[in-house]
Short mmCIF file of C-alpha atoms and ligand atoms in Angstrom, two decimals:
data_model
loop_
_atom_site.label_atom_id
_atom_site.label_comp_id
_atom_site.label_asym_id
_atom_site.label_seq_id
_atom_site.Cartn_x
_atom_site.Cartn_y
_atom_site.Cartn_z
CA MET A 672 145.47 114.12 81.70
CA ALA A 673 146.02 116.30 84.72
CA ARG A 674 144.24 115.34 87.88
CA ALA A 675 141.22 117.37 88.74
CA LYS A 676 141.91 120.22 91.06
CA SER A 677 139.69 122.07 93.49
CA ALA A 678 139.58 125.57 94.80
CA TYR A 679 137.39 127.70 97.08
CA ALA A 680 135.42 130.37 95.23
CA CYS A 681 133.59 133.18 96.77
CA ALA A 682 129.84 133.06 95.93
CA GLU A 683 129.62 136.76 95.83
CA CYS A 684 132.74 138.06 93.97
CA GLY A 685 134.02 134.91 92.38
CA ALA A 686 137.53 135.17 93.77
CA THR A 687 139.12 131.87 94.13
CA ALA A 688 141.90 130.62 96.60
CA LEU A 689 143.55 127.22 96.94
CA GLN A 690 142.63 126.80 100.55
CA TRP A 691 139.64 127.81 102.63
CA SER A 692 140.66 130.74 104.76
CA GLY A 693 137.69 132.33 106.49
CA PRO A 694 136.02 135.44 104.95
CA CYS A 695 136.83 136.36 101.38
CA PRO A 696 139.69 139.00 101.45
CA SER A 697 138.52 140.60 98.10
CA GLY A 698 134.78 141.06 99.14
CA GLY A 699 135.24 140.63 102.77
CA ALA A 700 131.97 138.74 103.03
CA ALA A 701 131.99 135.85 105.58
CA GLY A 702 130.78 132.45 104.76
CA THR A 703 130.48 132.95 101.09
CA ARG A 704 133.26 130.61 100.04
CA SER A 705 132.54 127.09 98.75
CA GLU A 706 134.62 124.51 97.16
CA THR A 707 134.55 124.07 93.41
CA LEU A 708 136.40 122.15 90.78
CA THR A 709 138.75 124.35 88.58
CA GLU A 710 140.65 122.03 86.37
CA ARG A 711 139.57 118.72 84.91
CA GLY A 712 142.08 118.15 82.38
CA LEU A 713 144.47 120.06 79.91
CA THR A 714 143.23 118.85 76.56
CA ARG A 715 141.60 121.50 74.55
CA PRO A 716 138.26 120.45 73.19
CA ALA A 717 137.28 120.53 69.58
CA PRO A 718 134.71 123.29 68.67
CA ALA A 719 130.96 122.30 69.04
CA GLY A 720 128.89 122.03 65.81
CA SER A 721 125.25 123.31 65.70
CA VAL A 722 122.48 121.46 63.79
CA ALA A 723 119.22 122.74 62.23
CA LEU A 724 116.57 122.21 64.81
CA ASP A 725 114.02 120.62 62.50
CA ALA A 726 116.67 118.19 61.12
CA ILE A 727 117.09 116.48 64.55
CA PRO A 728 115.26 113.16 64.66
CA THR A 729 112.95 112.63 67.56
CA ARG A 730 111.38 109.63 69.02
CA GLU A 731 108.31 109.07 71.07
CA GLN A 732 109.49 109.01 74.68
CA GLU A 733 108.95 105.53 75.97
CA ARG A 734 107.60 105.53 79.52
CA LEU A 735 108.77 103.03 82.12
CA PRO A 736 105.84 102.61 84.54
CA THR A 737 106.75 102.37 88.30
CA GLY A 738 103.95 100.00 89.21
CA MET A 739 102.33 102.80 91.25
CA ALA A 740 99.79 104.76 89.32
CA GLU A 741 99.85 107.80 91.56
CA LEU A 742 103.59 108.07 91.26
CA ASP A 743 103.43 107.62 87.46
CA ARG A 744 100.93 110.44 87.52
CA ALA A 745 103.18 112.92 89.42
CA LEU A 746 105.87 111.86 86.95
CA GLY A 747 103.64 112.71 83.96
CA GLY A 748 102.97 109.12 82.86
CA GLY A 749 105.91 107.13 84.24
CA LEU A 750 109.78 107.48 83.99
CA VAL A 751 111.71 108.20 80.77
CA ALA A 752 115.06 106.77 79.79
CA GLY A 753 117.82 109.01 80.99
CA GLN A 754 115.46 111.03 83.15
CA VAL A 755 116.89 112.44 86.46
CA VAL A 756 114.34 112.95 89.18
CA LEU A 757 114.87 114.62 92.55
CA LEU A 758 112.54 113.47 95.25
CA GLY A 759 112.68 115.72 98.29
CA GLY A 760 111.05 115.71 101.49
CA ASP A 761 111.36 115.84 105.35
CA PRO A 762 113.25 113.01 106.99
CA GLY A 763 110.91 110.10 107.87
CA ILE A 764 108.14 111.11 105.41
CA GLY A 765 108.42 108.06 103.32
CA LYS A 766 111.04 108.67 100.55
CA SER A 767 112.92 105.41 100.91
CA THR A 768 109.77 103.40 101.36
CA LEU A 769 108.22 104.82 98.13
CA LEU A 770 111.19 104.27 95.95
CA LEU A 771 111.88 100.80 97.29
CA GLN A 772 108.24 99.91 96.56
CA ALA A 773 108.57 101.44 93.04
CA LEU A 774 111.82 99.51 92.22
CA ALA A 775 110.08 96.16 93.21
CA SER A 776 107.82 96.41 90.21
CA PHE A 777 110.65 96.23 87.70
CA PRO A 778 111.60 93.11 85.85
CA PRO A 779 114.87 91.29 87.20
CA ASN A 780 118.15 93.05 86.82
CA GLN A 781 116.70 96.31 85.68
CA ALA A 782 116.86 98.15 88.96
CA VAL A 783 119.61 99.19 91.25
CA TYR A 784 119.13 100.62 94.83
CA VAL A 785 122.11 102.59 96.07
CA SER A 786 121.92 103.10 99.81
CA GLY A 787 124.22 105.41 101.60
CA GLU A 788 122.07 105.90 104.66
CA GLU A 789 120.97 102.47 105.63
CA SER A 790 122.95 99.20 105.64
CA ALA A 791 122.24 96.53 103.04
CA GLU A 792 120.53 94.55 105.91
CA GLN A 793 118.30 97.34 106.99
CA VAL A 794 117.08 97.80 103.38
CA ALA A 795 116.58 94.02 103.04
CA LEU A 796 114.55 93.98 106.34
CA ARG A 797 112.31 96.75 105.18
CA ALA A 798 111.68 95.01 101.87
CA ARG A 799 110.68 91.94 103.81
CA ARG A 800 108.49 93.82 106.22
CA LEU A 801 106.78 95.40 103.16
CA ALA A 802 106.43 91.93 101.59
CA LEU A 803 107.84 93.18 98.44
CA GLN A 804 109.02 91.02 95.47
CA THR A 805 112.59 92.34 95.27
CA LYS A 806 114.20 89.48 93.51
CA GLY A 807 115.01 91.77 90.53
CA VAL A 808 116.49 94.64 92.64
CA ARG A 809 120.28 94.84 93.05
CA LEU A 810 121.49 96.59 96.16
CA LEU A 811 124.66 98.56 96.63
CA ALA A 812 125.53 100.04 100.04
CA GLU A 813 128.09 102.66 99.12
CA THR A 814 128.75 106.42 99.40
CA GLN A 815 131.74 107.01 97.17
CA LEU A 816 130.71 108.45 93.79
CA GLU A 817 133.86 106.98 92.00
CA ARG A 818 132.81 103.61 93.08
CA ILE A 819 129.09 104.15 92.38
CA VAL A 820 129.28 105.28 88.70
CA PRO A 821 131.19 102.30 87.31
CA ALA A 822 128.98 99.96 89.38
CA LEU A 823 125.85 101.49 87.72
CA ASP A 824 127.56 101.15 84.46
CA ALA A 825 128.32 97.45 84.99
CA ALA A 826 124.82 96.67 86.23
CA LYS A 827 123.30 98.21 82.95
CA ALA A 828 120.22 99.16 84.87
CA ARG A 829 117.25 100.93 83.55
CA VAL A 830 116.40 102.59 86.70
CA ALA A 831 118.57 103.38 89.68
CA VAL A 832 117.75 105.03 93.11
CA ILE A 833 120.25 107.12 95.05
CA ASP A 834 119.35 107.16 98.78
CA SER A 835 120.35 109.95 99.50
CA ILE A 836 122.31 112.42 97.50
CA GLN A 837 123.52 114.09 100.68
CA THR A 838 125.54 110.92 101.79
CA LEU A 839 127.38 110.74 98.62
CA TRP A 840 131.02 112.22 98.35
CA SER A 841 133.48 112.53 95.51
CA ASP A 842 137.28 112.04 95.89
CA ALA A 843 137.92 115.13 93.81
CA LEU A 844 136.53 117.45 96.60
CA GLN A 845 137.66 117.84 100.13
CA SER A 846 134.41 119.02 101.63
CA ALA A 847 132.29 116.88 103.67
CA PRO A 848 129.36 114.73 102.21
CA GLY A 849 126.25 116.83 102.17
CA SER A 850 127.99 120.16 101.49
CA VAL A 851 126.78 122.13 98.56
CA ALA A 852 129.83 121.40 96.62
CA GLN A 853 129.67 117.60 97.10
CA VAL A 854 126.01 117.46 96.43
CA ARG A 855 126.30 119.47 93.25
CA GLU A 856 129.29 117.62 91.96
CA CYS A 857 127.85 114.09 92.83
CA ALA A 858 124.48 115.02 91.16
CA ALA A 859 126.22 116.48 88.06
CA GLN A 860 128.32 113.34 87.50
CA LEU A 861 125.44 110.95 88.03
CA THR A 862 123.37 113.03 85.72
CA ARG A 863 125.92 112.81 83.04
CA HIS A 864 126.10 109.06 83.54
CA ALA A 865 122.20 108.74 83.34
CA LYS A 866 122.00 110.57 80.14
CA GLN A 867 124.91 108.59 78.46
CA ALA A 868 123.62 105.05 79.75
CA GLY A 869 119.81 105.94 79.31
CA THR A 870 119.28 104.96 82.97
CA ALA A 871 116.29 106.64 84.80
CA LEU A 872 117.89 108.04 87.92
CA LEU A 873 115.94 108.93 91.12
CA LEU A 874 117.89 111.04 93.67
CA ILE A 875 116.50 111.16 97.16
CA GLY A 876 117.25 114.45 98.99
CA HIS A 877 116.29 115.50 102.51
CA VAL A 878 114.83 118.98 102.84
CA THR A 879 115.92 120.59 106.20
CA LYS A 880 113.22 122.60 107.96
CA GLU A 881 115.30 125.73 107.78
CA GLY A 882 114.57 126.98 104.27
CA ALA A 883 116.13 123.93 102.58
CA ILE A 884 118.85 125.97 100.86
CA ALA A 885 121.96 123.83 101.56
CA GLY A 886 120.09 120.72 100.55
CA PRO A 887 118.61 119.44 97.39
CA ARG A 888 117.32 122.84 96.26
CA VAL A 889 120.73 123.52 94.74
CA LEU A 890 119.87 120.64 92.36
CA GLU A 891 116.55 121.87 91.05
CA HIS A 892 118.17 123.22 87.85
CA ILE A 893 120.31 120.24 87.18
CA VAL A 894 117.56 117.54 87.28
CA ASP A 895 114.68 117.06 84.80
CA THR A 896 112.00 116.49 87.30
CA VAL A 897 111.50 117.67 90.96
CA LEU A 898 109.10 115.87 93.09
CA TYR A 899 108.40 117.01 96.73
CA PHE A 900 106.47 115.38 99.50
CA GLU A 901 103.74 117.73 100.83
CA GLY A 902 101.46 117.38 103.68
CA GLU A 903 102.00 116.83 107.43
CA SER A 904 104.01 113.83 108.68
CA HIS A 905 101.56 113.43 111.52
CA SER A 906 98.70 112.52 109.24
CA SER A 907 98.88 109.30 107.32
CA PHE A 908 98.37 110.95 103.96
CA ARG A 909 101.31 111.69 101.72
CA LEU A 910 101.24 113.99 98.67
CA ILE A 911 103.71 114.08 96.11
CA ARG A 912 103.93 117.17 93.96
CA ALA A 913 105.83 117.74 90.71
CA VAL A 914 107.42 121.10 91.18
CA LYS A 915 109.14 120.98 87.87
CA ASN A 916 108.96 118.46 85.07
CA ARG A 917 110.59 118.39 81.70
CA PHE A 918 108.53 115.41 80.75
CA GLY A 919 105.07 116.21 81.95
CA ALA A 920 102.83 118.77 83.62
CA ALA A 921 104.20 120.64 86.67
CA ASN A 922 101.97 120.75 89.79
CA GLU A 923 100.74 117.25 89.20
CA LEU A 924 99.80 115.59 92.47
CA GLY A 925 100.05 111.92 93.52
CA VAL A 926 98.21 110.89 96.58
CA PHE A 927 99.14 108.07 99.01
CA ALA A 928 98.37 106.95 102.52
CA MET A 929 101.09 105.50 104.72
CA THR A 930 100.18 102.13 106.20
CA ASP A 931 101.88 99.42 108.08
CA LYS A 932 102.50 97.77 104.71
CA GLY A 933 104.05 100.87 103.19
CA LEU A 934 102.57 103.58 100.90
CA LYS A 935 99.13 102.81 99.34
CA GLU A 936 97.73 104.75 96.55
CA VAL A 937 94.62 106.71 96.99
CA GLY A 938 92.60 106.53 93.81
CA ASN A 939 89.78 108.89 94.69
CA PRO A 940 91.48 111.76 96.56
CA SER A 941 88.59 114.29 96.40
CA ARG A 942 86.98 112.51 99.39
CA LEU A 943 90.24 112.84 101.29
CA PHE A 944 90.06 116.60 101.38
CA LEU A 945 86.43 116.79 102.46
CA SER A 946 85.95 116.35 106.24
CA GLN A 947 83.00 114.32 107.38
CA HIS A 948 80.57 116.51 109.19
CA GLY A 949 77.60 114.90 110.75
CA LYS A 950 75.58 117.93 109.99
CA PRO A 951 76.42 121.21 108.20
CA VAL A 952 78.88 123.46 110.13
CA ALA A 953 79.55 127.15 109.90
CA GLY A 954 82.73 128.38 108.24
CA SER A 955 83.18 125.47 105.86
CA CYS A 956 83.04 125.83 102.06
CA VAL A 957 84.00 123.30 99.42
CA LEU A 958 86.41 124.37 96.67
CA ALA A 959 86.60 122.74 93.23
CA THR A 960 90.41 123.09 92.47
CA ILE A 961 92.67 121.85 89.73
CA GLU A 962 95.99 120.21 90.94
CA GLY A 963 98.14 119.73 87.83
CA THR A 964 95.74 118.08 85.45
CA ARG A 965 93.40 116.70 88.05
CA PRO A 966 90.21 118.34 89.52
CA LEU A 967 90.07 118.02 93.19
CA LEU A 968 87.49 119.00 95.82
CA VAL A 969 88.90 120.50 98.95
CA GLU A 970 87.23 121.88 101.84
CA ILE A 971 88.19 125.28 102.96
CA GLN A 972 87.61 126.18 106.64
CA ALA A 973 87.45 129.54 108.24
CA LEU A 974 87.16 130.68 111.84
CA VAL A 975 86.23 134.19 112.46
CA ASP A 976 86.29 135.15 116.22
CA SER A 977 86.36 138.43 118.09
CA ALA A 978 89.97 139.51 118.66
CA HIS A 979 91.38 139.99 122.15
CA SER A 980 94.35 142.11 121.28
CA PRO A 981 94.43 145.39 119.33
CA ASN A 982 96.07 143.65 116.50
CA ALA A 983 93.54 141.32 114.98
CA ARG A 984 95.28 138.09 113.68
CA ARG A 985 95.04 136.82 110.05
CA LEU A 986 96.43 133.31 109.65
CA SER A 987 96.20 130.89 106.83
CA VAL A 988 97.38 127.28 106.64
CA GLY A 989 97.82 125.83 103.10
CA LEU A 990 96.56 128.97 101.59
CA GLU A 991 98.35 132.24 100.71
CA GLN A 992 98.67 134.65 103.64
CA ASN A 993 98.75 137.82 101.62
CA ARG A 994 95.69 136.63 99.62
CA LEU A 995 93.82 136.48 102.78
CA ALA A 996 94.27 140.17 103.74
CA LEU A 997 93.39 141.18 100.24
CA LEU A 998 90.13 139.22 100.32
CA LEU A 999 89.15 140.67 103.72
CA ALA A 1000 89.62 144.15 102.21
CA VAL A 1001 87.48 143.27 99.17
CA LEU A 1002 84.81 141.77 101.37
CA HIS A 1003 84.52 144.97 103.34
CA ARG A 1004 84.64 147.42 100.49
CA HIS A 1005 82.39 145.51 98.05
CA ALA A 1006 80.06 143.42 100.26
CA GLY A 1007 80.02 145.35 103.51
CA ILE A 1008 81.51 142.54 105.45
CA VAL A 1009 83.50 144.02 108.43
CA THR A 1010 86.20 141.99 110.15
CA TRP A 1011 88.44 144.63 111.68
CA GLU A 1012 87.91 143.36 115.32
CA GLN A 1013 87.93 139.87 114.41
CA ASP A 1014 90.73 137.16 114.24
CA VAL A 1015 90.47 135.32 110.84
CA PHE A 1016 91.89 131.91 110.47
CA VAL A 1017 91.67 129.88 107.18
CA ASN A 1018 92.67 126.34 106.51
CA ALA A 1019 92.70 123.96 103.53
CA VAL A 1020 91.63 120.45 104.98
CA GLY A 1021 93.99 117.54 104.49
CA GLY A 1022 97.35 119.35 104.39
CA VAL A 1023 97.16 120.14 100.72
CA ARG A 1024 98.66 123.52 99.60
CA ILE A 1025 96.53 125.57 97.33
CA ASN A 1026 98.09 128.40 95.37
CA GLU A 1027 95.60 129.18 92.66
CA PRO A 1028 93.61 132.42 92.90
CA ALA A 1029 90.39 130.40 91.90
CA ALA A 1030 90.31 129.59 95.65
CA ASP A 1031 89.28 133.07 96.42
CA LEU A 1032 85.50 132.72 96.28
CA ALA A 1033 85.57 129.67 98.55
CA ILE A 1034 87.79 131.33 101.11
CA SER A 1035 85.53 134.38 101.09
CA LEU A 1036 82.35 132.42 101.51
CA ALA A 1037 83.82 130.36 104.28
CA ILE A 1038 84.78 133.53 106.12
CA VAL A 1039 81.18 134.99 105.56
CA SER A 1040 79.58 131.84 106.76
CA SER A 1041 81.74 131.66 110.03
CA LEU A 1042 81.31 135.40 110.77
CA ALA A 1043 77.46 134.94 110.48
CA ASP A 1044 77.81 131.54 112.33
CA ARG A 1045 75.57 130.10 109.64
CA PRO A 1046 76.36 126.87 107.96
CA ILE A 1047 76.19 126.88 104.13
CA ALA A 1048 73.01 124.97 103.34
CA GLY A 1049 72.93 121.96 101.02
CA LYS A 1050 75.86 120.33 99.20
CA LEU A 1051 77.49 123.21 97.47
CA ALA A 1052 80.93 123.66 95.76
CA VAL A 1053 82.38 126.90 94.45
CA PHE A 1054 85.39 128.32 92.60
CA GLY A 1055 86.36 131.60 91.17
CA GLU A 1056 89.08 134.34 91.42
CA ILE A 1057 88.02 137.73 93.03
CA GLY A 1058 89.38 140.94 91.71
CA LEU A 1059 90.02 144.18 93.66
CA ALA A 1060 86.96 145.69 92.14
CA GLY A 1061 84.77 142.97 93.62
CA GLU A 1062 84.29 141.07 90.44
CA VAL A 1063 84.36 137.32 90.23
CA ARG A 1064 86.70 136.26 87.41
CA PRO A 1065 86.56 133.03 85.47
CA ALA A 1066 88.98 130.14 86.41
CA PRO A 1067 90.81 127.86 83.85
CA ARG A 1068 89.17 124.47 83.04
CA GLY A 1069 85.80 125.21 84.59
CA GLN A 1070 84.20 122.25 82.80
CA GLU A 1071 86.38 119.77 84.46
CA ARG A 1072 85.84 121.23 87.93
CA LEU A 1073 82.15 120.98 87.46
CA LYS A 1074 82.30 117.46 86.26
CA GLU A 1075 84.17 116.44 89.45
CA VAL A 1076 81.60 118.37 91.59
CA ALA A 1077 78.67 116.52 89.72
CA LYS A 1078 80.51 113.16 90.10
CA LEU A 1079 80.90 113.51 93.92
CA GLY A 1080 77.14 114.10 94.22
CA PHE A 1081 76.99 117.82 94.98
CA ASP A 1082 73.74 119.51 94.09
CA LYS A 1083 74.70 123.19 93.73
CA ALA A 1084 77.82 125.05 92.33
CA ILE A 1085 78.45 128.83 92.55
CA VAL A 1086 80.77 129.81 89.68
CA PRO A 1087 81.97 132.87 87.67
CA ARG A 1088 79.59 133.66 84.91
CA ALA A 1089 82.08 132.87 82.04
CA ASN A 1090 82.52 129.30 83.50
CA VAL A 1091 78.85 128.41 83.25
CA PRO A 1092 78.33 125.76 80.43
CA LYS A 1093 76.92 127.43 77.38
CA ALA A 1094 73.75 125.30 77.19
CA ALA A 1095 71.53 127.30 79.52
CA PRO A 1096 71.98 130.33 81.91
CA LYS A 1097 70.92 128.06 84.86
CA ALA A 1098 72.63 125.02 83.49
CA ARG A 1099 72.13 121.54 84.97
CA MET A 1100 74.77 118.76 84.71
CA ASP A 1101 73.84 115.46 86.12
CA GLY A 1102 71.52 116.90 88.72
CA LEU A 1103 73.99 119.75 89.57
CA GLU A 1104 72.59 123.30 89.48
CA VAL A 1105 75.19 125.71 88.30
CA ILE A 1106 74.60 129.37 89.52
CA ALA A 1107 76.56 132.04 87.85
CA VAL A 1108 77.76 135.11 89.71
CA GLU A 1109 79.56 138.19 88.51
CA ARG A 1110 80.30 140.01 91.78
CA ILE A 1111 81.35 139.02 95.48
CA ASP A 1112 78.21 140.67 96.82
CA GLU A 1113 76.01 138.53 94.78
CA ALA A 1114 77.58 135.48 95.93
CA VAL A 1115 77.35 136.55 99.55
CA ARG A 1116 73.60 137.36 99.08
CA LEU A 1117 73.07 133.99 97.36
CA LEU A 1118 74.31 132.22 100.53
CA LYS A 1119 71.53 133.61 102.52
CA ASP A 1120 68.95 132.33 100.04
CA LEU A 1121 70.31 128.90 99.78
P1 TYD B 51 111.08 106.22 105.24
O1 TYD B 51 110.84 105.80 103.90
O2 TYD B 51 112.35 105.64 105.89
O3 TYD B 51 111.21 107.93 105.23
P2 TYD B 51 112.48 108.68 104.55
O4 TYD B 51 113.27 107.84 103.67
O5 TYD B 51 111.78 109.79 103.83
O6 TYD B 51 113.34 109.39 105.60
O7 TYD B 51 109.79 106.16 106.12
C1 TYD B 51 110.00 106.19 107.45
C2 TYD B 51 108.62 106.29 108.16
O8 TYD B 51 107.55 105.64 107.55
C3 TYD B 51 108.94 105.73 109.54
O9 TYD B 51 108.48 106.80 110.43
C4 TYD B 51 107.89 104.58 109.76
C5 TYD B 51 107.00 104.78 108.44
N1 TYD B 51 106.59 103.48 107.83
C6 TYD B 51 105.25 103.04 108.03
O10 TYD B 51 104.48 103.69 108.62
N2 TYD B 51 105.01 101.89 107.35
C7 TYD B 51 105.83 101.21 106.65
O11 TYD B 51 105.52 100.10 106.07
C8 TYD B 51 107.20 101.74 106.47
C9 TYD B 51 108.33 100.97 105.76
C10 TYD B 51 107.52 102.82 107.04
MG1 MG B 52 115.26 107.23 103.96
#
């Protein structure tokens, strides 16, 4: 078999050259060339055969629990044999810590930790400091792909961690470790191995602050599951979100706290995203949201203050920026709330990122409360999408949201009419009064009467 050859291909026009030589002569674009493998061998493969889809036997996927319920939740119920997971996040956010803790829960000789970043001693020190039972974990401090794959094969591990994919390099390519070509090639080979051997493989990837393109993002389509660390590294809370998952629900969120003994799970995260105010404050409204499959209460804060420059500022943290401009327009047109000469800032407490439109009503009411400098009275939670015509649209899974609101001891909820439980127009659930609204101006008026 011929030795694998590599060449440099232009990402824009596809022209290849044997050596890297600056801008592509065909397209003329600079910086578009990257290294790719061109020839792996000269044997001609036999044609592939197709099978009737319903004749394929399937088995119930057996899940390998990681010993951390919040990580299992983000994974959709634990790891699956042959699953390849990418865990991305900023440097220092806790990726190595989390996966070392997860491996420690596996029975002896089922787990391998491949460390390319830290020496064996550093990993061992960390394990001691975390007081982990790591008797069963095999450690491999190595960065060359061609040495790692046979080692994983020999270890017959059920689960393996690669820390990190950016430190690995393959002999077949000349580019430096961490380059797009190396990251892609190493991940592809490891994935092939994981599928053949039935090993669950966790790849750690650093996300660079600048858009994350050269890093693990190029792997998102290769792997089965993509988990990202969310939240700010200066707070002690760490959120892990499943951005993609072939074995479970996307958007699922696992919540942890970083302590001096590593990452600890947070079982009841709703309390985390509600700040503790001694007495009610203006500009705060509690949103009942759904993250993945879990209902969650998150405090939305708004600050509306007179602008001191001709261009009033609109800024959102953890919420969609464009949505904010849209909501301000709807508030003006359909509820008579004027914010032209006001700076408007909105924020989701706790560093959680909220993308669903059902946050609209909470954002709007927080803005109204801040503008009027009047706290929202009582323990109130809301949800609902707002349309351009000023209507409040129903949100999916209203019942579950309301249950969480009732569970956390709230006494009122303002919700879209279609989300009110069928039983009664002014329904009660465990002491919770559910108030239906159809339009944004109704909701704004309700605030005054609470
Ligand atoms: P680490 O897992 O090394 O981050 P990553 O692999 O994502 O780069 O975590 C490093 C940070 O976590 C470091 O700043 C110290 C902190 N940390 C703790 O607070 N407690 C602990 O028990 C450990 C192990 C780390
Ligand atoms: Mg690390």
